CSV table of C-alpha atoms in Angstrom, one decimal:
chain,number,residue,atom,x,y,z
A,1,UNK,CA,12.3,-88.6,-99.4
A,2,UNK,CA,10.3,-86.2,-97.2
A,3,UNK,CA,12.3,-82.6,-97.2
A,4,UNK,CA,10.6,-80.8,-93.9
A,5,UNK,CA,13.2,-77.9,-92.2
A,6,UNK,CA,12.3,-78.8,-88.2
A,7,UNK,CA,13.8,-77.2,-84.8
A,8,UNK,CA,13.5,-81.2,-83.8
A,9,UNK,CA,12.4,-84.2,-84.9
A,10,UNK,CA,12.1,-87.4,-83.2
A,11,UNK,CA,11.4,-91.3,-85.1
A,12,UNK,CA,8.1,-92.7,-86.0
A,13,UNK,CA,6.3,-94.7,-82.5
A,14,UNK,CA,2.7,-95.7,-83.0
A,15,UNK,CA,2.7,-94.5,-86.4
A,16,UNK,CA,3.3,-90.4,-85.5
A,17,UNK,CA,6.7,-88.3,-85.1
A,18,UNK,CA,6.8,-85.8,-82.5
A,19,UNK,CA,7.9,-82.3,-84.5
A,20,UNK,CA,9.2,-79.0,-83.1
A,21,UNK,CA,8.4,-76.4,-85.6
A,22,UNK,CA,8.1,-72.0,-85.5
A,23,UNK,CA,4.6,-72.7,-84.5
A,24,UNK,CA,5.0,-75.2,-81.7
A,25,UNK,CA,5.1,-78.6,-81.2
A,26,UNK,CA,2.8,-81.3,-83.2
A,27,UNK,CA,2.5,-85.2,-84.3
A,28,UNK,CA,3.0,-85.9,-88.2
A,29,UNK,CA,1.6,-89.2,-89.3
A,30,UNK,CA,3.3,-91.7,-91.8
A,31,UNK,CA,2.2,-90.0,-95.2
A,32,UNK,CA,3.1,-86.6,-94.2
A,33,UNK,CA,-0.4,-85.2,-94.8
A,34,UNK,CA,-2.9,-84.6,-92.9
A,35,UNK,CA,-2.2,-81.9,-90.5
A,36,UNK,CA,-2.8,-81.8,-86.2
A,37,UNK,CA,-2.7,-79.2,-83.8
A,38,UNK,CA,-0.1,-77.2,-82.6
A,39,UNK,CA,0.7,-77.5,-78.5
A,40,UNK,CA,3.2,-75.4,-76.1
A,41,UNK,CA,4.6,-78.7,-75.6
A,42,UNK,CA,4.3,-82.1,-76.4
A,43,UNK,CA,5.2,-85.5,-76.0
A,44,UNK,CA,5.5,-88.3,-78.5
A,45,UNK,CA,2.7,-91.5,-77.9
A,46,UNK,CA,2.9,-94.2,-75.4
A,47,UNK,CA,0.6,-96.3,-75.6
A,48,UNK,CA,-2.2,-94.2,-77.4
A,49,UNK,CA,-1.6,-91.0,-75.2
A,50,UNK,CA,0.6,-88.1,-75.7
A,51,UNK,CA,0.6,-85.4,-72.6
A,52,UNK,CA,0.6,-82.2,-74.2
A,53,UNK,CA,-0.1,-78.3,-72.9
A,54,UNK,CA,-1.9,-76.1,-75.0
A,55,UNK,CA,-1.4,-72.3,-75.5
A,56,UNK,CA,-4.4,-71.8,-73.1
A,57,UNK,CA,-2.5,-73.3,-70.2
A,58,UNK,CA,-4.7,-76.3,-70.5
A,59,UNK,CA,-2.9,-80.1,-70.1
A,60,UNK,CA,-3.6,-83.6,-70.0
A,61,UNK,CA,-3.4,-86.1,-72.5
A,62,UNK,CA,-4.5,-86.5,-76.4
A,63,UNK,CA,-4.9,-90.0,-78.2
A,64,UNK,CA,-4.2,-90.9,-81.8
A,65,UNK,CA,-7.4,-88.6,-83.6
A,66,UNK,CA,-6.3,-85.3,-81.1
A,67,UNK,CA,-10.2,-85.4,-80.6
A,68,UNK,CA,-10.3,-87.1,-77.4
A,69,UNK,CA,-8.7,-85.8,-74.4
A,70,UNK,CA,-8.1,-86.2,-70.9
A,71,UNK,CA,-7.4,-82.8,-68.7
A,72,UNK,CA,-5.1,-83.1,-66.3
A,73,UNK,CA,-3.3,-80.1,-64.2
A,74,UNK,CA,0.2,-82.0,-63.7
A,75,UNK,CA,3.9,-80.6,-63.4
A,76,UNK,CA,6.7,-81.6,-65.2
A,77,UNK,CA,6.5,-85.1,-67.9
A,78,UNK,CA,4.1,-88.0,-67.7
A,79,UNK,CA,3.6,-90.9,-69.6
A,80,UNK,CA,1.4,-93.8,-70.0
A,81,UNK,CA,2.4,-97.7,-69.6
A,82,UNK,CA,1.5,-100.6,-70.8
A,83,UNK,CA,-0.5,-100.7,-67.6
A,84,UNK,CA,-3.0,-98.4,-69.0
A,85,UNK,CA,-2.1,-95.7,-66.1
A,86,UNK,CA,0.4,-93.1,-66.0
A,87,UNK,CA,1.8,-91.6,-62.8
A,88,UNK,CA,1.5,-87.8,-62.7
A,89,UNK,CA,3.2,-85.1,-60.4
A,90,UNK,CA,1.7,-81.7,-58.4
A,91,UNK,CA,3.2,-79.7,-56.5
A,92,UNK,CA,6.2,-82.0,-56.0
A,93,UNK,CA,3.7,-85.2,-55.0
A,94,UNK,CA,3.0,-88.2,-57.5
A,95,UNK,CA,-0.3,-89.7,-58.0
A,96,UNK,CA,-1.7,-92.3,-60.1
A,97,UNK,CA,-4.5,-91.8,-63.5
A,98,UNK,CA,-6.1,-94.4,-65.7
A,99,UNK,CA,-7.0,-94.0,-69.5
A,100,UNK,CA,-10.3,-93.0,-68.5
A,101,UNK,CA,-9.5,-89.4,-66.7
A,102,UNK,CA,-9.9,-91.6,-63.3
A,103,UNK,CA,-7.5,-90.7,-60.4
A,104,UNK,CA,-6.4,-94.1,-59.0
A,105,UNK,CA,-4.1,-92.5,-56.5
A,106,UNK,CA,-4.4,-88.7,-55.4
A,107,UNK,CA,-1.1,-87.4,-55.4
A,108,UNK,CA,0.7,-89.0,-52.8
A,109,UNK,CA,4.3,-89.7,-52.8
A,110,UNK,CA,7.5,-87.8,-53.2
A,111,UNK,CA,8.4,-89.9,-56.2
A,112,UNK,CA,6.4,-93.0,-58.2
A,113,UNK,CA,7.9,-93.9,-61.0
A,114,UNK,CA,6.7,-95.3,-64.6
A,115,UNK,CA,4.5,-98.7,-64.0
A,116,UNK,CA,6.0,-101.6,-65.5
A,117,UNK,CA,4.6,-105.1,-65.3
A,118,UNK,CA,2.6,-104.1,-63.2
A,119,UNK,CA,4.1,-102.6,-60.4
A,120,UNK,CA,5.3,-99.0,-60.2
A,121,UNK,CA,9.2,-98.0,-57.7
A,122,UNK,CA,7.3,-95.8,-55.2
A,123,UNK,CA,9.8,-93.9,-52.7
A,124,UNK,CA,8.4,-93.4,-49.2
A,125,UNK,CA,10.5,-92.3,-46.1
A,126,UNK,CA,13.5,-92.3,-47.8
A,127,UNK,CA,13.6,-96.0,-48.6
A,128,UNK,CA,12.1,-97.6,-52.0
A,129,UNK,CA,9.3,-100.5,-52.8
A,130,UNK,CA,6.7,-100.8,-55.4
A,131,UNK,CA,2.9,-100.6,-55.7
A,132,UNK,CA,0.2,-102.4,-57.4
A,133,UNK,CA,-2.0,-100.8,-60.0
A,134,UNK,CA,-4.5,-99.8,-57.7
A,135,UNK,CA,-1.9,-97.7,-55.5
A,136,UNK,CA,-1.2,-100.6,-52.6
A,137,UNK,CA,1.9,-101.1,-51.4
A,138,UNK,CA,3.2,-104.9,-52.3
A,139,UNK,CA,6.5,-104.6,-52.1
A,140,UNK,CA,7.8,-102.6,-48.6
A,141,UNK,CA,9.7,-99.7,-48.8
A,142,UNK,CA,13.2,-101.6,-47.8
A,143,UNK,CA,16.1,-100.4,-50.6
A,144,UNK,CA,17.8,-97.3,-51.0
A,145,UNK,CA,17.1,-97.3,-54.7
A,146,UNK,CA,15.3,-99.4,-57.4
A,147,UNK,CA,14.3,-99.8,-61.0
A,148,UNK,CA,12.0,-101.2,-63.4
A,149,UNK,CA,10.3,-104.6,-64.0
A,150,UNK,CA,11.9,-106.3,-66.5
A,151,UNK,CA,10.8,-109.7,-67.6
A,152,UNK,CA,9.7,-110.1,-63.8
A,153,UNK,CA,13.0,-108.7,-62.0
A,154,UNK,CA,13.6,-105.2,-60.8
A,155,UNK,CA,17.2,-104.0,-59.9
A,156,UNK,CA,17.8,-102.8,-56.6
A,157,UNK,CA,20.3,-101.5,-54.1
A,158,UNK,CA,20.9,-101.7,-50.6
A,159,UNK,CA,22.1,-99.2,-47.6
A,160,UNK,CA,25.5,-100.1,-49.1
A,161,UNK,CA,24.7,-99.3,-52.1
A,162,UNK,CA,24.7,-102.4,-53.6
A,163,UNK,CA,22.7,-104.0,-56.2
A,164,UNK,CA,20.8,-107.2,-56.8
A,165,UNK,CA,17.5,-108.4,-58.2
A,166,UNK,CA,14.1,-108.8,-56.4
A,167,UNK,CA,11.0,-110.7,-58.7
A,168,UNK,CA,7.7,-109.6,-58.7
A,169,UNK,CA,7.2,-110.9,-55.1
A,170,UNK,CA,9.6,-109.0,-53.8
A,171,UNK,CA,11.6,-111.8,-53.3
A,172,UNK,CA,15.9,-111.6,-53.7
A,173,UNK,CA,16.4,-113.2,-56.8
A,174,UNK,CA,20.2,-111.9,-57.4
A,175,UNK,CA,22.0,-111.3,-54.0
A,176,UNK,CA,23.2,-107.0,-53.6
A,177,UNK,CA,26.6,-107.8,-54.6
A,178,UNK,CA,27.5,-106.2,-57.4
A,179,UNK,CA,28.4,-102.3,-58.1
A,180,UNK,CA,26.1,-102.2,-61.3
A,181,UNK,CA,23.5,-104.1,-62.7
A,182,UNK,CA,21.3,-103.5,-66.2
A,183,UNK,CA,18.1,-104.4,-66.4
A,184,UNK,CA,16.8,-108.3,-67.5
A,185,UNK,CA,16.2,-108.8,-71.6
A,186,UNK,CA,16.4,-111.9,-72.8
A,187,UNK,CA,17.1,-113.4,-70.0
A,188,UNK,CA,20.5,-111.4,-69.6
A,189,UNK,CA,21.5,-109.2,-66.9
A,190,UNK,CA,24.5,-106.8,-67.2
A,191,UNK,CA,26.8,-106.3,-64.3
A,192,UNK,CA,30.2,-104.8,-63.4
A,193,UNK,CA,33.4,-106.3,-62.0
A,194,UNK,CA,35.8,-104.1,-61.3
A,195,UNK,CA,36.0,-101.8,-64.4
A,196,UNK,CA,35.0,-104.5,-66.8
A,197,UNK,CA,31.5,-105.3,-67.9
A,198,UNK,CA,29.7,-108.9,-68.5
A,199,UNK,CA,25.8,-110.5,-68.3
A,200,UNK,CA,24.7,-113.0,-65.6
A,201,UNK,CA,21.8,-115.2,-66.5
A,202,UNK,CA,18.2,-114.6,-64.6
A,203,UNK,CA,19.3,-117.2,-62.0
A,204,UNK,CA,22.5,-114.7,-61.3
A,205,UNK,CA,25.0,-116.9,-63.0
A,206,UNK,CA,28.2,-115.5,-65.0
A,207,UNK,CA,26.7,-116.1,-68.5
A,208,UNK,CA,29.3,-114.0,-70.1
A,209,UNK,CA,32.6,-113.2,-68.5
A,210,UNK,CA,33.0,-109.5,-67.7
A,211,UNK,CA,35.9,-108.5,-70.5
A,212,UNK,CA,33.8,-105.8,-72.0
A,213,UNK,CA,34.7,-102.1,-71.5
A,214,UNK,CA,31.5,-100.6,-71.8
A,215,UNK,CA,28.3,-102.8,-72.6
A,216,UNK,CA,24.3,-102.1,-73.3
A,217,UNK,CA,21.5,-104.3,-72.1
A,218,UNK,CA,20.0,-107.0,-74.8
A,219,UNK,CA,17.2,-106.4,-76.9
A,220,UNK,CA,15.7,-108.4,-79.9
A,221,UNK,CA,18.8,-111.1,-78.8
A,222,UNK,CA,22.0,-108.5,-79.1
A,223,UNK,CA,23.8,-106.1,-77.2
A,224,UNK,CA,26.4,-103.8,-78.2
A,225,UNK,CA,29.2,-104.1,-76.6
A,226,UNK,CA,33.2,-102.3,-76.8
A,227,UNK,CA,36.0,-104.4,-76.9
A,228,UNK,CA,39.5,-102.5,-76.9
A,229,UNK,CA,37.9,-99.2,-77.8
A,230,UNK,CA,36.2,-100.5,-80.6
A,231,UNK,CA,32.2,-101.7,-81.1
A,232,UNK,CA,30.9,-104.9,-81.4
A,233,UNK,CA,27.4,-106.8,-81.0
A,234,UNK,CA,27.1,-110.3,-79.4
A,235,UNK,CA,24.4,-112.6,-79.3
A,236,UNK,CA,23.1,-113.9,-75.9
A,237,UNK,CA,25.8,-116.8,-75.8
A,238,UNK,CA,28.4,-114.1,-75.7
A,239,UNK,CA,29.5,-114.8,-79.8
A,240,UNK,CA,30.2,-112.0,-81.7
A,241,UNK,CA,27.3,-111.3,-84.0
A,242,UNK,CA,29.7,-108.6,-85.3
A,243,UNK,CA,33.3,-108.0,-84.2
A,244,UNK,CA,34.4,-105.1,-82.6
A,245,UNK,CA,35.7,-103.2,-85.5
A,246,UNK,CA,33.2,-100.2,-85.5
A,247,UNK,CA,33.0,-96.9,-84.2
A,248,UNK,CA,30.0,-96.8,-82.1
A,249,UNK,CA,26.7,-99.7,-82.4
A,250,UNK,CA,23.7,-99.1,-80.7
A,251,UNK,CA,21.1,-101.4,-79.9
A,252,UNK,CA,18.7,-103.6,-81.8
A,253,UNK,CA,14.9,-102.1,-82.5
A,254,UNK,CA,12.8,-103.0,-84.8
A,255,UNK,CA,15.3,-105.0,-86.4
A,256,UNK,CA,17.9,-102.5,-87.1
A,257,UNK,CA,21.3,-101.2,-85.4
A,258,UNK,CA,22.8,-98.3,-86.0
A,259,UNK,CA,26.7,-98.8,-86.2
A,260,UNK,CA,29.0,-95.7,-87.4
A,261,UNK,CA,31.8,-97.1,-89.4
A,262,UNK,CA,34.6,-94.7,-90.5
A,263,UNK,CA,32.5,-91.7,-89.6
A,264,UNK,CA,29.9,-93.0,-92.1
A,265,UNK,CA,26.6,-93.9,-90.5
A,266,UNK,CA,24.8,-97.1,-91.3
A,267,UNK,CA,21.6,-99.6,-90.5
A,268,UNK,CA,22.9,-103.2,-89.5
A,269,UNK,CA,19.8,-105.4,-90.0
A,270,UNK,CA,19.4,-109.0,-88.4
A,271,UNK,CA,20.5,-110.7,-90.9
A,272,UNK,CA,24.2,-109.0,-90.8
A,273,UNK,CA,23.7,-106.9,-93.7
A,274,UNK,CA,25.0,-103.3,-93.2
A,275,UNK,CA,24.2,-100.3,-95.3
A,276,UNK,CA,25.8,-97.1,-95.2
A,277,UNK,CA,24.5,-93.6,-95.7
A,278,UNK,CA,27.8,-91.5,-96.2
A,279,UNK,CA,25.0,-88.5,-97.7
A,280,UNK,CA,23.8,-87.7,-94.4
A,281,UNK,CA,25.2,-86.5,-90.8
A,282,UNK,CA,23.0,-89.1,-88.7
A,283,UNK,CA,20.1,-91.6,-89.0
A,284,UNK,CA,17.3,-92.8,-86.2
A,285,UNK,CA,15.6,-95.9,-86.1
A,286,UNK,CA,13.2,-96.6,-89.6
A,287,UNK,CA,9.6,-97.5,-88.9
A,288,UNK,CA,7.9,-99.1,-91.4
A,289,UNK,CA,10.5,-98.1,-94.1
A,290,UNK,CA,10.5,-94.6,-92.9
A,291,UNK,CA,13.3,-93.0,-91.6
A,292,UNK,CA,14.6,-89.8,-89.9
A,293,UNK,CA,17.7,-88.8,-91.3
A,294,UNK,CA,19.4,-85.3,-91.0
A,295,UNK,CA,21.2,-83.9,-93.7
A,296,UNK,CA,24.8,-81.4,-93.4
C-alpha cells in the first residue's frame, strides 16, 4: 500500500489521480514515482486534457506529459469530451475549443453545456436546444430545460415542466409526461410516479414497475436501487442482482460496486463476490488494482 498524507485525493482516470497537497494541486501516475508540476488548480483528465491554472495566472489545458499545452483565458471549470472539444466560459458567455487551441465558437451563449454524442444543450432566449460540433444550431431552442445525449436520447422538459425524451434528431421519443426522468444506459430510462421510482425501456415502456424508493441510472447492466430503506442492485430485467439488505450500493464502474454493509465498506465485483475492508473509513473505485482508500 501507498502511505501519502493529502488535503484530497480523487481515483485513478486515464492512468493519473488528481492530488491536493501544501504545495498545490498535481497528477500522480500509477507507480507513484515520477513527479509533475504543481498548479493553483487543477482538474483530473478527460479525455487527455486537464484544465489547470498556474501560479502565474496563466490557464488552459495540459495533456498526459504536462509538456504540451493549450492557453486559454476561461472562467470557472471546463472539460473536454469525447468530442474532442470542450466548451469554455468568459465573462459569463460560453464558447466552443478543439484539441488543437482552435476556437470553434467565440464565446457566445449564456450557457453551453458539456458535448455529448455529438451535440452540446445550448440555452438561448430563455428556452434550450443543442448544437453540432461546429457551433450550429440542430436542434431549436424549444424546452425549458434539457440534458445530455445518452445512447442517442437526451431528457428534456417542457413550459410545464415536464419531461420526456427527444433522439438525436430532435424528434419526441418519450412524450413530457413524467415528473423525473434519468438519463438512457442500457437501454433503461428512470422515471418517477408519484413518490416511487421505476425504468421505462428506450421505446418509453414500463420495463420495471416503479416500487423503488430511491433508484440510480444503469451502468455496466445494474442499478442500485432502495427497497424499504434498505440497498439493493438489479439487473436490467428488474431481478435482484443483490437484495436490498445493505446500507448504501453505488453504481457499477469498472466492474466494482461499492456497497456499505454494517458500517463496514466493501467492493461488490460482477460476479457477486463482496469483500469487506472494516480497516479503513471509505474506499473509491480501484483502477487497475489500485485503489484510494482513507484510513481513521
Amino acid at each position: 500500500m501507498h502511505e501519502c498524507k493529502y488535503i484530497e485525493a480523487d481515483y485513478f482516470t486515464e492512468g493519473f489521480a488528481l492530488l491536493n497537497t501544501e504545495n498545490g494541486f498535481t497528477h500522480i501516475n500509477m507507480d507513484f514515482s515520477k513527479p509533475y508540476p504543481y498548479y493553483k488548480w487543477l482538474t483530473k483528465y478527460f479525455y487527455g486534457w486537464a484544465a489547470f491554472e498556474s501560479f502565474h495566472g496563466k490557464k488552459g489545458f495540459v495533456d498526459y506529459t504536462h509538456q504540451k499545452c493549450i492557453y486559454l483565458d476561461f472562467d470557472g471549470f471546463s472539460r473536454f469530451s469525447a468530442d474532442g472539444l470542450a466548451t469554455f466560459n468568459k465573462n459569463g458567455f460560453y464558447g466552443i475549443i478543439n484539441q488543437s487551441g482552435n476556437i470553434i465558437l467565440s464565446p457566445t451563449y449564456t450557457r453551453l453545456d458539456v458535448f455529448s454524442e455529438g451535440l452540446a444543450l445550448v440555452e438561448i432566449n430563455s428556452k434550450c436546444g443543442y448544437l453540432n460540433t461546429k457551433g450550429e444550431v440542430v436542434i431549436p431552442a424549444t424546452w425549458s430545460n434539457g440534458l445530455f445525449f445518452h445512447n442517442g436520447l437526451a431528457v428534456v422538459c417542457d413550459s410545464d415542466n415536464k419531461s420526456g425524451c427527444i433522439n438525436n434528431n430532435g424528434e419526441l421519443a418519450i412524450p413530457t409526461k413524467y415528473s423525473y426522468l434519468g438519463p438512457c444506459a442500457d437501454e433503461r430510462i428512470c422515471f418517477k410516479k408519484g413518490r416511487k421510482y421505476g425504468y421505462l425501456n428506450i421505446e418509453g415502456e414500463i420495463v420495471i414497475p416503479p416500487i423503488f424508493e430511491e433508484a440510480e441510472t444503469f451502468s455496466e447492466g445494474y442499478a442500485s436501487v432502495q427497497f424499504n430503506k434498505k440497498w439493493g442492485i438489479i439487473d436490467t430485467d428488474g431481478k435482484y442482482f443483490v437484495k436490498p439488505e445493505l446500507e448504501m450500493t453505488r453504481q457499477f464502474y469498472n466492474g466494482y460496486s461499492i456497497v456499505v454493509k454494517e458500517n463496514t465498506v466493501g467492493l461488490l465485483s460482477h460476479d457477486g463476490e463482496i469483500t469487506m475492508y472494516p480497516q479503513f473509513r471509505n474506499i473509491d473505485y480501484p483502477y487497475k488494482d489500485i485503489m484510494l482508500v482513507i484510513k481513521d
